[in-house]
Amino acid sequence: MKKSFLSVLGLSLLLAATGCDKDILDEDPRSILVPSFLGTAQGIQAGLAGVYSGLRNTYGGEEGLFFGVTGTDEFMRGIQSLSGLDEYNPAILTPAASSAATNQWSNWYRYINNANGVLKYSATVQGLTPAQVKQIVAEAKLLRAHYYFLLMQYYGDVPLMLEFIEAPTKDIARAPVAAVYASIIADLNDAVANIADRAAQPGRVTKALALHMLAKAHLTRATSTARQADDYAKAAQFAKQLIDNRATYGIDLEADVADVHREGNENGKEVLFNIQFNADATFTQQEPFQFQGANQSSFFFRSRYDLLPNMTRDIPNGRPFARFVPTPYLVDSYILSGETGAQLRTTDTRYNKWFKTVWFVNSPGSNGGRASAVRGDTAAWYPGRELPAATLTRIANRTPAPYRVIQPSQYTTEYFPVLNKYDAVNRTGVNNPSTRPFIVYRFAETYLIAAEAFMYTGNLPQAVAYINTVRERAGAVGRKNLMTITASQLNIDFILDERSRELAGEYMRWHDLVRTGKLVERVRAKVPLVVNRPNGTYGSAAAANIRDFHVLRPIPQQEIDRTGGKITQNPGYN
Amino acid sequence: MRLHLIKSALCQVRLCAQLMAAGLLLAGGLMPATAWAQVGRTVTGKITSETGEALPGVTVIVKGTTIGTTTNAEGVYSLSLTEGQNTLVVSSIGYERKEISVGTSGTADARLTTEAQALNEVQVVGYGVQKKSQVTGAISSVNEQALRDVPVANVGQALQGRAAGVTISSTSSSPGQSPVIRIRGNRSFAGSNDPLLVVDGVPYDGNLNDLNPDDLTSVEVLKDASSTAIYGARGANGVILITTRRGKAGAPRATYSAYYGVKKPIGRFDLQNGEQYYNFRLQAFQAQNPNFNPNTNAGFLTANERENYAAGRSTDYQDLLYQNGRLQNHSLGLSGGTEQTQYSASLGYYDETGVVPVQGLKRYSLRGTLDQQVGKRVKVGLNTLNTFINQADPGLNIMNAILTGSPLASAYDANGIPILYPNLDTALGNPLTFYTEDAHKESHRRLRTFNSLYGQVNILKGLDYRLNIGLDARSENNGNFFASNTPARGGAPSSAFRSQSVAFNLLAENVLTYNRTFGQHDLNFTGLYSAQEFRTDNFSTSVLNLPTNYQLDNNLGAGTPSSAGSGSSQFDIISYMGRVNYAYANRYSATLTLRVDGSSRLAPGNKYKSFPSAAVAWNVANESFLRDREWVSALKLRASYGRVGSTAVNPYQTLGSLQSSLGNGYYNFGTLGVAGVVPASIPNPNLGWEYTATTNFGLDFGFFNNRVSGSLELYEQRTSDLLLPDALPTASGYGSFTRNIGETRNRGVELSLSTVNVRTPGGFEWATDWNFTVNREQVLNLGLGKDAAGDERSDISNQRFIGQPLYVIFDYKKIGIWQLDEVDEARKYGTVPGQIKLEDFNKDGRLNANDRQIIGSRQPKFEAGLTNRFRFKGFDLTAVALTRVGATIVDPLLFGPGYFTTFEGRRNQVNLDYWTPTNPTNAFPQPRQGNGDFPVNSQTLGYVDGTFVKVRSIDFGYSLPAAWAKKALLGNARVYVQVQNPFIWSPVEFYKKNKAIDPDALSYSSRFSNAGNAGIIFTDGNLNTNASTNAGRGVTTPATRAFVFGLNLGF
C-alpha cells in the first residue's frame, strides 16, 4: 500500500516539475476584440461603422443641440439650462463645469482615433478589393474631416491627431487652426476624388456631401485667421459643382418645404447627410431614460402643452422638454414687409409649415379644462400676434368650450410656438426618443453657401439667383414672386436672416454667427432680456452676459490638467 | 496558434492527471483498515473532569492500536480488549491526554485535567497551524464564541467591531448586501482593496452571503507580511482565513439553532409635507420671478395638487411603502465520529425581507464534512458547502422615487390604482406603480458548490504530503421585468431581461510539510506547488414589448429582442512556496517564507514574481527570569518584514480592446443594423505587479493569569509600483490607462485588549474586549517627478495628492450663503444672494479651478470597538459597539447631482434650513427655479462629518442548567433575545433629524473619479435612474433595527 501512495506522490511531484506553466499562463481571449481586429476585412468595416456611430452623441443629443442652436439670435433659454451655454452664464460656462464642452470634445477625439485606426489598418487589410478599401478610406477621411470641422469651429486651435494611438501619451498640444483647416481640406479633397457618387446604403457619406463640406470649409476659412485668397472662389466653385451635377448625385430640392422635414423623408433627395436612427432597439437607443446616442431632438423645442387645459402628454404631441424658446427676431423674420393682421407670415410659408401653433384637445377636462371640450377641437392657439379684444371675447364664449389663446406678450419659457422639424410621431412610448434619422446637411444650404461665396467674389447676380431659388420655393402658391430679392437687397445680414428662416434649429446657427463675426452683435441686438410676466418669465440673460471671447467654447479643464498645461485655455475662460 | 492550442490542451490533460491523482489517493483511503478487535475481556469506565463532572464524547483508544470508542452522555465507555492490551489512551479536546492502565478489575476510570493552554494552544495560519507560542505574524482571531454572540447574515457582519485593524462597513440595510472589508486601510488606487478570503484552505471569491455563518468555527485575520506572504500575489490586502465546522471523535451530537426577528426602519427621512413643499416650491418660483402668481399659473401645481393643498392633504410615500422586515434562521447540525472517522453535516435556512416591499433574501445551505484515517499513514477528507440563494429586488433602489415625489399630488386615482406620474412630471414617477400586480420583478438566483478535498500521507516521521483540491462552481441566474406603467419604463413598452453565468474555479495544491522536534529545537517546513484556474462564462438577453405582464421574464421569446450578449474570461495562477519555521525552547522563533507566483493576467515577461518574508519572535514569558512571575502569563515580542502583491489587473487587460455596443459602435444604415467597433482601451504590455512591503512589530501580553491580555501592533506598509489608473488627455482617444508607478504608505497602531473586569466566586463575570485602530494612509509619490520646490508632484487631474490619504475630497469649500447685503460681492462671483458662497481660496477675487482645496478624507482619525460580556449563573449579556471618528463622508442625499436635494422646487426634498429673504441662514441655499437640475456647486453641500458611535447589538441569553436540560433530553439549551442596531449616534444635526441614515453605511459608499465636480460615484446602482448621471444613487433603504428571539439546542 505504501508503494501506491509513493507513486501518487511521485506523479504529483512530476506534475510540479513539468514545464507547461508557460502555456497555462498564456492568454487566449475569445470574448473581447483586440485592436488588430481592425486589420481584418470584417474589422475594418465594423471600425468604419463605429466612426459613424460617434456622431449620434452629437446630433440628436442635448449637448450637441445646446452647442449649435442656443446662445444665438434664434433661440433662447427655456425651462432648463445646460452648462450655461444658452445664457453664457459665467458661473457655469467654465472649463471645469461645462459638461457639454468636456463631453463633446472627448467624444469627437474618441471617434477621430477610431477613424485613424481604420486608416492605419487600411494599408494592410486583407480580403477586400482595392476598390472597397478605397471607398472605406474615403468615407473615413470624410468623417474625420467632419469631426475636425466641428472641433475647430467650437474650440479654435485643437490638437491635430492623425495617427492611431497605440501607446499611452500625454504629450499633446494644440495645433493652429491653419493646420487643422489644411487637414480638413486635404481629407475632403481625397474624399471627393475617391468616394462613390451615390450612397450604397442610407446614411453613407457621398461625393455630394464631400463637395458641400468642401465649400463650407472654404467659406468658413475665408473669415478665419487662416484665410487664403482663393477661399471664396473655392467655396463658390465646389458649391456650384454640386448644384450643377445634382442629377448625377441624385440630389435636388424638394418642391414643397413641408416635405423637407416630413417624417419618413429623412433619406429624401434634398438630404446630403444624415445620422441614422431607426426603430430597431438593438441598434438604436429606444429607452426613455437612457440618453446616450439617442435622438432626443423631438423633445427640446416642445413647449409645455401638457399643462394647458384639456391637454395631456401623448406620443403625437411629444415629450415637452421646453429647452428652446424662439426669439421674436426669428418668428418675425418670416413677416414680409406690408403684411398685417391675419396676413402675417402667409407669403413665406416656412413659419406655418415648420412651427406648430395650434394644439388640439386630447384629454377633455384635464388641467382645469371643461369636461365639455371635444377631443380634436382646438385646445390652444398661438396666433403669433396680439388679437383684438372682440376676438378674444368671442373665443372665451365659444361652445362647446373655449380654447387658450397665447399671444406674443404672453410667451414664457414654458409657452411659445414650437419648431416642428423634429416631430416624431412614430415612437412606441410617450417618453421614447425619436426613431427618425437626423438630417445634418441638406441641399438648400448648398444654395445659401453658394450665394454667400459668390457675393464675396463679387458675382452678385449669381448669388441673388441662388438665394432666390431657396426663397421662391418657400413662397405661397401665387405669391412666389413676392419672395424674390434683388442684388441691392443682398448683404451678409440678409444672408444670415435667410439662413435663419431656412435652417432654424438645424444645429448650425452658432457657427453661422461666429463665421460671419456677428455673434456678439446679434445676440445683443436680438435676444430680449428677462422679463417677469404673470404666467412666468420670458427672455434670457444672454445679451447681458455675452463677451467677445464667447466665439469659442472653453477647453475642458481636464485636458489642461492631464497634459500638465501643454494644452492651453482659450482666452476669457481663465 | 495551432501549436499553442495543442500545448494548452496538453496542459489541461495534465491538470486532469492531477485530479486523477487526487482520486487515486481518495480511493486508496477507502481501503479497509487492517486492525480489528479480537475476542477478549471487556473493560468499562467513567471519564470525569477535574471537578468530577462526567465528560461525554471522550475518545478512548487501546494504546498502539486503532481500536477505540467514545464515552456516552454519562461519560461511560466500554471496550473489548485482547490479551496483552493493558493500556488505554484517553483524549479529548481541551484536556490533557492521559494513559491509564487496565487492571484485572475490568474497570478503568480517569479524571482528565484541563490542558495547559499557553504551551499547546494552536493558531490557524496559512497552510496549517502553529503553536500559538511560536507564531511570528500579526493575526487577529475571532473565535467561535464571538461568532455566536450575534446572529448575523454573513461573516462580514460578524467581524464588525471585533478585530483591531479590520474595518467593516455595512453598506446598506437591504437584504443580501455585502459589507465592505478593509484591513489596515486602503493602499491601492486600482480596483480592489478587498482582502483575500480563504475558506478551509481554498481561496474564496464572490458573495459573502453564500456562506452560512452558523457553519464557521473561527475566523483569522492575517495582517502582516509574515502571515500573508504565503499567499503571495494575492496577500497584499490581508487575508481572512475561515474555518468551518468539522466532526470530532465522540458520540453523535445534534444541534438545532434558530432565531426569528422583526426589523423596522430606525427612523425616517424628514421629508417636507404638503404645506412645506408648497412654500418651498413657491419660494423657488418667486426667487426667479418675483411677480410669479401661484394662483393663476397652471405650471405651478396641477389641479389635483391644488385640491389637495386646499384640503390640507399630504402624501408621504414613506407611509405607503415602509413595512416591517423579517429575519429568520434555522440551522440543524449533526456531527460525531471515532478516532478514525469524523463527520459532520448541517442544513441551514435563512430568510430575510426588507423594509420596503419585495426585497428579500433566502438562503438554503447544505454542508457535509468527512475525515477518514486510513491505516496509520493516510488521511483523506472532504468538505462540501452548497448554497442556493434567492434574492428579490437587489437592484431596484426606489428611494429616489419615494423621497422626491410631490407630497401634494394624489398617489392613487379614483379607482385606487397608483398614478404613474402623479403631478405629470416624468422625472417623478410613483414608486407604488412598481408594486402593483406583475408590474415588476427582479431576482438573482445563485447556486454555489464550494468543495475542498484532501488526501494526506505521512511519509516519514514528521514528513507529510498533502494534496488539496478545491472545486468551486457557481451558477447565477438573474432576471428582471418592468411593465410599461412603471417609472423605469415611463410608458415605453415593457422590458425583460435574463442572464446566466457559470463560474468554475479549480485549485490543486501539493503541500509537503516536515515537522520535527529535536530536543529544544522545533522545526517546521512547508513546501507548496499549486495551480489555479478560474473561468467564467455568461450570456444575457434583453427584450422589449412583451405581450402580457403576467409572464414577467419567463417568456422572452414573445418580446422584441433588443440586445443579447455573452462573454468568457479565464485566468490561471501557478505558485511555488516554501516556508521554514524554527523555534528554540519555545522562546525564540523565526519564520522565513518565499512564494513565487505566475499570473496569466500580466504580459509576457512580467508574469512571474517572488514574494519573500521573514519574521522573528521572542517569547519573553518563557525566559527563566519571568517564568516564575505569577503576574505574567504571556509576553511575546514579534517583528516581521515581507513583501506581498496584488493582482488588480483584469484578464486581457494588457491587450487593449475594442468596444461594440449600443451607444459605443452600434449603428444602422437604413434598416441594416451594424455592430460597429470603437477603440475602448489601450494596449498595455508593461503592466506588472503591485507590491506591498510591510514591517510589523507586535507585542502579545497576558497578565494576572490572563485577566488582562491582548496585543499591540505597530506597522508600516509601503505599496509601490502602484497599479495606477492614470487619466489621459481625451484628445488621445482614451480617457485613462493603468500603469505601475508611485508609492503609498500605511502606518498604524492596533491595540486589542481583553480584560476580565470582575470575576466573583458567586459566578458573576464581566469581561470586555477592546480594540483600537489608527491607520494613516499617505500617498508618497505618483511618478510625476518633482516640482520647482523639490517636492513630489500631486496629480490634480486624478485628485491624488502627495502626503494625503488615497481618497480625499478636493473641491470648493462652502463657507455660507450670500446674504442680502452682499449683492455686489456676490455678483463678482457670478451669483446672487441666497446662493452658495464658496471660499475664494487663493483670494484673487475670482472663483475658478484654482480655488479647489482638500476638504477632507474618508479616512477616520481612529476606530474602536468594544464588546462587553456579563455572565451570571446561566445568564449572559453581550453588547457590541463600534465607533469611527473624524472621517469626512459624502452624503448622497445632500449631494446635488444625486437629485435628492436640488433646491429647484421641482422635486420634494427633506426639510432643510434653506435661505429666504426673511431667513438669512448660512446653512442651505435659497430654492430657485431655473437653476438647472441643481444649483451650481451644490455638491459642496454633501460633505459632512462621518463620525458615529454605534451599538451594533445587545444580546441577552439564558442557558438552561445541565440537569434541566438533561430532563428535556437535551445536551444543552440556550435561549436569547437580541436587539440589532439599538443605538446610532452622530454629531451631525442632519443625521439626528434623518434617523433613516446610518453614517456607517456611507463610510465606503463613495469613491472619487475624475469626472469634473460631479466626480463622486456612489456604489449603489439604481435601475430607475439615468445611468449617465448620479441621479438617485447612493441613498439606500432606511437603516433598520431588529428585535430577535433565538434558541440554540444541543442533543
PDB file of N, CA and C in Angstrom, chain B residues 298-325:
ATOM      1  N   ALA B 298     -50.770  77.816 -14.271  1.00  0.00           N
ATOM      2  CA  ALA B 298     -51.070  76.388 -14.382  1.00  0.00           C
ATOM      3  C   ALA B 298     -49.849  75.534 -14.062  1.00  0.00           C
ATOM      4  N   GLY B 299     -48.676  76.041 -14.427  1.00  0.00           N
ATOM      5  CA  GLY B 299     -47.476  75.234 -14.245  1.00  0.00           C
ATOM      6  C   GLY B 299     -47.060  75.085 -12.798  1.00  0.00           C
ATOM      7  N   PHE B 300     -47.659  75.845 -11.900  1.00  0.00           N
ATOM      8  CA  PHE B 300     -47.202  75.797 -10.514  1.00  0.00           C
ATOM      9  C   PHE B 300     -47.635  74.512  -9.833  1.00  0.00           C
ATOM     10  N   LEU B 301     -48.926  74.244  -9.890  1.00  0.00           N
ATOM     11  CA  LEU B 301     -49.435  72.994  -9.326  1.00  0.00           C
ATOM     12  C   LEU B 301     -50.471  72.445 -10.289  1.00  0.00           C
ATOM     13  N   THR B 302     -50.620  71.152 -10.303  1.00  0.00           N
ATOM     14  CA  THR B 302     -51.703  70.579 -11.098  1.00  0.00           C
ATOM     15  C   THR B 302     -53.020  70.811 -10.358  1.00  0.00           C
ATOM     16  N   ALA B 303     -54.109  70.616 -11.075  1.00  0.00           N
ATOM     17  CA  ALA B 303     -55.423  70.823 -10.460  1.00  0.00           C
ATOM     18  C   ALA B 303     -55.573  69.934  -9.233  1.00  0.00           C
ATOM     19  N   ASN B 304     -55.106  68.722  -9.357  1.00  0.00           N
ATOM     20  CA  ASN B 304     -55.186  67.776  -8.245  1.00  0.00           C
ATOM     21  C   ASN B 304     -54.368  68.249  -7.042  1.00  0.00           C
ATOM     22  N   GLU B 305     -53.184  68.815  -7.332  1.00  0.00           N
ATOM     23  CA  GLU B 305     -52.355  69.316  -6.235  1.00  0.00           C
ATOM     24  C   GLU B 305     -53.026  70.498  -5.537  1.00  0.00           C
ATOM     25  N   ARG B 306     -53.655  71.344  -6.333  1.00  0.00           N
ATOM     26  CA  ARG B 306     -54.352  72.494  -5.730  1.00  0.00           C
ATOM     27  C   ARG B 306     -55.454  72.018  -4.793  1.00  0.00           C
ATOM     28  N   GLU B 307     -56.177  71.026  -5.269  1.00  0.00           N
ATOM     29  CA  GLU B 307     -57.268  70.477  -4.474  1.00  0.00           C
ATOM     30  C   GLU B 307     -56.744  69.939  -3.133  1.00  0.00           C
ATOM     31  N   ASN B 308     -55.670  69.145  -3.225  1.00  0.00           N
ATOM     32  CA  ASN B 308     -55.128  68.563  -2.006  1.00  0.00           C
ATOM     33  C   ASN B 308     -54.541  69.620  -1.082  1.00  0.00           C
ATOM     34  N   TYR B 309     -53.954  70.659  -1.685  1.00  0.00           N
ATOM     35  CA  TYR B 309     -53.380  71.717  -0.860  1.00  0.00           C
ATOM     36  C   TYR B 309     -54.498  72.422  -0.094  1.00  0.00           C
ATOM     37  N   ALA B 310     -55.582  72.702  -0.826  1.00  0.00           N
ATOM     38  CA  ALA B 310     -56.708  73.386  -0.192  1.00  0.00           C
ATOM     39  C   ALA B 310     -57.283  72.521   0.940  1.00  0.00           C
ATOM     40  N   ALA B 311     -57.311  71.227   0.711  1.00  0.00           N
ATOM     41  CA  ALA B 311     -57.906  70.334   1.701  1.00  0.00           C
ATOM     42  C   ALA B 311     -56.910  69.935   2.797  1.00  0.00           C
ATOM     43  N   GLY B 312     -55.651  70.382   2.666  1.00  0.00           N
ATOM     44  CA  GLY B 312     -54.651  70.045   3.682  1.00  0.00           C
ATOM     45  C   GLY B 312     -54.198  68.597   3.621  1.00  0.00           C
ATOM     46  N   ARG B 313     -54.341  67.962   2.453  1.00  0.00           N
ATOM     47  CA  ARG B 313     -53.927  66.564   2.325  1.00  0.00           C
ATOM     48  C   ARG B 313     -52.473  66.478   1.873  1.00  0.00           C
ATOM     49  N   SER B 314     -51.794  65.473   2.341  1.00  0.00           N
ATOM     50  CA  SER B 314     -50.385  65.333   2.019  1.00  0.00           C
ATOM     51  C   SER B 314     -50.056  63.846   1.876  1.00  0.00           C
ATOM     52  N   THR B 315     -49.218  63.553   0.902  1.00  0.00           N
ATOM     53  CA  THR B 315     -48.814  62.156   0.697  1.00  0.00           C
ATOM     54  C   THR B 315     -47.354  61.993   1.087  1.00  0.00           C
ATOM     55  N   ASP B 316     -47.077  61.003   1.910  1.00  0.00           N
ATOM     56  CA  ASP B 316     -45.682  60.658   2.191  1.00  0.00           C
ATOM     57  C   ASP B 316     -45.515  59.192   1.805  1.00  0.00           C
ATOM     58  N   TYR B 317     -44.742  58.972   0.754  1.00  0.00           N
ATOM     59  CA  TYR B 317     -44.600  57.596   0.275  1.00  0.00           C
ATOM     60  C   TYR B 317     -43.925  56.701   1.314  1.00  0.00           C
ATOM     61  N   GLN B 318     -43.272  57.319   2.270  1.00  0.00           N
ATOM     62  CA  GLN B 318     -42.692  56.501   3.343  1.00  0.00           C
ATOM     63  C   GLN B 318     -43.808  55.795   4.112  1.00  0.00           C
ATOM     64  N   ASP B 319     -44.939  56.519   4.306  1.00  0.00           N
ATOM     65  CA  ASP B 319     -46.088  55.889   4.971  1.00  0.00           C
ATOM     66  C   ASP B 319     -46.610  54.714   4.155  1.00  0.00           C
ATOM     67  N   LEU B 320     -46.586  54.907   2.854  1.00  0.00           N
ATOM     68  CA  LEU B 320     -47.242  53.929   1.997  1.00  0.00           C
ATOM     69  C   LEU B 320     -46.354  52.727   1.695  1.00  0.00           C
ATOM     70  N   LEU B 321     -45.053  52.870   1.914  1.00  0.00           N
ATOM     71  CA  LEU B 321     -44.172  51.791   1.476  1.00  0.00           C
ATOM     72  C   LEU B 321     -43.345  51.117   2.568  1.00  0.00           C
ATOM     73  N   TYR B 322     -43.001  51.848   3.613  1.00  0.00           N
ATOM     74  CA  TYR B 322     -42.186  51.182   4.617  1.00  0.00           C
ATOM     75  C   TYR B 322     -43.000  50.082   5.290  1.00  0.00           C
ATOM     76  N   GLN B 323     -42.340  49.019   5.588  1.00  0.00           N
ATOM     77  CA  GLN B 323     -43.007  47.909   6.247  1.00  0.00           C
ATOM     78  C   GLN B 323     -42.006  47.267   7.205  1.00  0.00           C
ATOM     79  N   ASN B 324     -42.490  46.360   8.019  1.00  0.00           N
ATOM     80  CA  ASN B 324     -41.572  45.626   8.874  1.00  0.00           C
ATOM     81  C   ASN B 324     -40.923  44.512   8.073  1.00  0.00           C
ATOM     82  N   GLY B 325     -39.623  44.359   8.271  1.00  0.00           N
ATOM     83  CA  GLY B 325     -38.941  43.234   7.635  1.00  0.00           C
ATOM     84  C   GLY B 325     -38.891  42.064   8.602  1.00  0.00           C
TER      85      GLY B 325
END
